[in-house]
mmCIF file of C-alpha atoms in Angstrom:
data_model
loop_
_atom_site.group_PDB
_atom_site.id
_atom_site.type_symbol
_atom_site.label_atom_id
_atom_site.label_comp_id
_atom_site.label_asym_id
_atom_site.label_seq_id
_atom_site.Cartn_x
_atom_site.Cartn_y
_atom_site.Cartn_z
ATOM 1 C CA MET Z 35 -6.837 -13.250 25.496
ATOM 2 C CA GLU Z 36 -4.023 -14.840 27.457
ATOM 3 C CA ASP Z 37 -1.258 -12.375 26.580
ATOM 4 C CA PRO Z 38 -2.500 -9.007 25.289
ATOM 5 C CA GLU Z 39 1.049 -7.760 24.801
ATOM 6 C CA ALA Z 40 1.550 -10.467 22.154
ATOM 7 C CA GLU Z 41 -1.053 -8.799 19.925
ATOM 8 C CA PRO Z 42 -0.963 -5.046 20.712
ATOM 9 C CA PHE Z 43 -3.497 -4.064 18.020
ATOM 10 C CA VAL Z 44 -5.991 -6.582 19.422
ATOM 11 C CA ALA Z 45 -5.241 -5.327 22.918
ATOM 12 C CA VAL Z 46 -6.033 -1.749 21.868
ATOM 13 C CA GLU Z 47 -9.415 -2.917 20.586
ATOM 14 C CA LEU Z 48 -9.990 -4.736 23.872
ATOM 15 C CA LEU Z 49 -9.172 -1.505 25.719
ATOM 16 C CA ALA Z 50 -11.780 0.318 23.654
ATOM 17 C CA GLU Z 51 -14.368 -2.312 24.491
ATOM 18 C CA GLN Z 52 -13.527 -2.234 28.194
ATOM 19 C CA ARG Z 53 -13.741 1.535 28.441
ATOM 20 C CA GLY Z 54 -17.026 1.461 26.504
ATOM 21 C CA ARG Z 55 -18.474 -0.902 29.085
ATOM 22 C CA GLY Z 56 -17.352 1.298 31.957
ATOM 23 C CA MET Z 57 -14.551 -1.085 32.881
ATOM 24 C CA THR Z 58 -12.138 1.758 33.628
ATOM 25 C CA ALA Z 59 -9.987 -0.149 36.143
ATOM 26 C CA GLU Z 60 -9.561 -3.070 33.749
ATOM 27 C CA ALA Z 61 -8.790 -0.765 30.820
ATOM 28 C CA THR Z 62 -6.238 1.149 32.881
ATOM 29 C CA ALA Z 63 -4.539 -2.087 34.014
ATOM 30 C CA LEU Z 64 -4.293 -3.379 30.442
ATOM 31 C CA LEU Z 65 -3.050 -0.010 29.260
ATOM 32 C CA ARG Z 66 -0.236 -0.140 31.831
ATOM 33 C CA ARG Z 67 0.696 -3.645 30.648
ATOM 34 C CA LEU Z 68 0.836 -2.442 27.041
ATOM 35 C CA GLU Z 69 3.007 0.518 27.980
ATOM 36 C CA GLY Z 70 5.375 -1.900 29.681
ATOM 37 C CA ALA Z 71 5.422 -4.256 26.689
ATOM 38 C CA GLY Z 72 8.584 -2.576 25.445
ATOM 39 C CA GLY Z 73 10.103 -4.395 22.518
ATOM 40 C CA ARG Z 74 7.613 -7.270 22.516
ATOM 41 C CA GLY Z 75 5.616 -5.769 19.667
ATOM 42 C CA TYR Z 76 4.523 -2.530 18.112
ATOM 43 C CA VAL Z 77 2.178 -0.549 20.321
ATOM 44 C CA PRO Z 78 0.449 2.149 18.227
ATOM 45 C CA SER Z 79 0.965 5.455 20.040
ATOM 46 C CA TYR Z 80 -1.967 7.103 18.252
ATOM 47 C CA GLU Z 81 -4.339 4.405 19.481
ATOM 48 C CA ILE Z 82 -2.921 4.549 23.006
ATOM 49 C CA ALA Z 83 -3.580 8.307 22.939
ATOM 50 C CA LYS Z 84 -7.226 7.641 22.070
ATOM 51 C CA VAL Z 85 -7.543 5.225 24.972
ATOM 52 C CA TYR Z 86 -6.147 7.802 27.386
ATOM 53 C CA ASP Z 87 -8.565 10.341 25.969
ATOM 54 C CA ALA Z 88 -11.495 7.994 26.494
ATOM 55 C CA LEU Z 89 -10.362 7.595 30.100
ATOM 56 C CA GLY Z 90 -10.501 11.389 30.469
ATOM 57 C CA ARG Z 91 -6.747 11.789 30.822
ATOM 58 C CA ARG Z 92 -6.011 14.685 28.510
ATOM 59 C CA GLU Z 93 -2.360 15.252 29.463
ATOM 60 C CA GLU Z 94 -1.468 11.641 28.681
ATOM 61 C CA THR Z 95 -3.517 11.891 25.489
ATOM 62 C CA PHE Z 96 -1.324 14.713 24.225
ATOM 63 C CA GLN Z 97 1.869 13.007 25.413
ATOM 64 C CA TRP Z 98 0.992 9.955 23.323
ATOM 65 C CA LEU Z 99 -0.066 12.066 20.329
ATOM 66 C CA GLU Z 100 3.336 13.782 20.536
ATOM 67 C CA ARG Z 101 4.979 10.360 20.690
ATOM 68 C CA ALA Z 102 3.025 9.359 17.579
ATOM 69 C CA MET Z 103 4.332 12.513 15.890
ATOM 70 C CA ASP Z 104 7.908 11.713 16.923
ATOM 71 C CA GLN Z 105 7.454 8.202 15.496
ATOM 72 C CA ARG Z 106 5.934 9.651 12.314
ATOM 73 C CA SER Z 107 2.875 7.468 12.795
ATOM 74 C CA HIS Z 108 0.853 7.068 9.620
ATOM 75 C CA SER Z 109 -2.322 7.212 11.751
ATOM 76 C CA LEU Z 110 -1.846 10.955 12.233
ATOM 77 C CA VAL Z 111 -3.328 11.550 8.771
ATOM 78 C CA PHE Z 112 -6.706 10.974 10.474
ATOM 79 C CA LEU Z 113 -6.068 13.516 13.231
ATOM 80 C CA ALA Z 114 -8.288 16.279 11.831
ATOM 81 C CA VAL Z 115 -11.215 13.985 11.019
ATOM 82 C CA ASP Z 116 -11.082 11.305 13.732
ATOM 83 C CA PRO Z 117 -14.479 11.499 15.460
ATOM 84 C CA GLN Z 118 -13.037 10.116 18.699
ATOM 85 C CA LEU Z 119 -10.803 13.176 18.977
ATOM 86 C CA ALA Z 120 -13.266 15.773 17.673
ATOM 87 C CA HIS Z 121 -13.730 17.357 21.098
ATOM 88 C CA LEU Z 122 -9.998 18.173 21.223
ATOM 89 C CA ARG Z 123 -10.014 20.296 18.075
ATOM 90 C CA GLY Z 124 -10.344 23.565 20.019
ATOM 91 C CA ASP Z 125 -7.357 22.799 22.265
ATOM 92 C CA PRO Z 126 -4.313 24.863 21.218
ATOM 93 C CA ARG Z 127 -2.080 21.782 21.545
ATOM 94 C CA PHE Z 128 -4.300 19.940 19.064
ATOM 95 C CA VAL Z 129 -4.203 22.874 16.640
ATOM 96 C CA ARG Z 130 -0.387 23.012 16.812
ATOM 97 C CA LEU Z 131 -0.094 19.256 16.343
ATOM 98 C CA ARG Z 132 -2.480 19.278 13.392
ATOM 99 C CA LYS Z 133 -0.391 21.996 11.729
ATOM 100 C CA ARG Z 134 2.845 20.099 12.379
ATOM 101 C CA VAL Z 135 1.325 17.042 10.724
ATOM 102 C CA GLY Z 136 0.486 19.214 7.721
ATOM 103 C CA LEU Z 137 -3.281 19.148 8.059
ATOM 104 C CA GLU Z 138 -5.070 22.370 7.440
ATOM 105 C CA GLU Z 139 -8.694 22.941 8.369
ATOM 106 C CA ARG Z 140 -10.729 24.821 5.800
ATOM 107 C CA VAL Z 141 -14.073 26.513 6.031
ATOM 108 C CA GLY Z 142 -16.768 24.176 4.728
ATOM 109 C CA GLU Z 143 -14.443 21.157 4.679
ATOM 110 C CA HIS Z 144 -13.314 18.702 7.317
ATOM 111 C CA ALA Z 145 -9.633 19.024 6.483
ATOM 112 C CA ALA Z 146 -7.207 19.051 3.610
ATOM 113 C CA VAL Z 147 -3.698 17.671 3.524
ATOM 114 C CA GLY Z 148 -0.904 20.184 3.065
ATOM 115 C CA GLY Z 149 -3.268 22.993 2.134
ATOM 116 C CA ARG Z 150 -3.980 21.531 -1.307
ATOM 117 C CA SER Z 151 -7.410 21.793 -2.807
ATOM 118 C CA GLY Z 152 -8.959 18.694 -4.198
#
């Protein structure tokens, strides 16, 4: 890919592949380029948060999840069931964010939206 910033969604997938192959330096460099992409395309904050999480950078993960919340990202509907973020579910920041999104965890269920039974 010549210009990852031109296709941010593709770049996020490339980041996932790089981190999966242990290419942390490359993933971090591409991540920085995406963050600097500014107005050259939509960069999905929720996906950027997952990349930071995969790199073991929890503070940045929550900063980007908060940004996704501020942007009202539609991806946040997956917050309570996203397997890539499952290990964060016990973190108080995650619990607060999940509640702000309107996702409620129920006993015996993964999650329900807005506390409604289905």
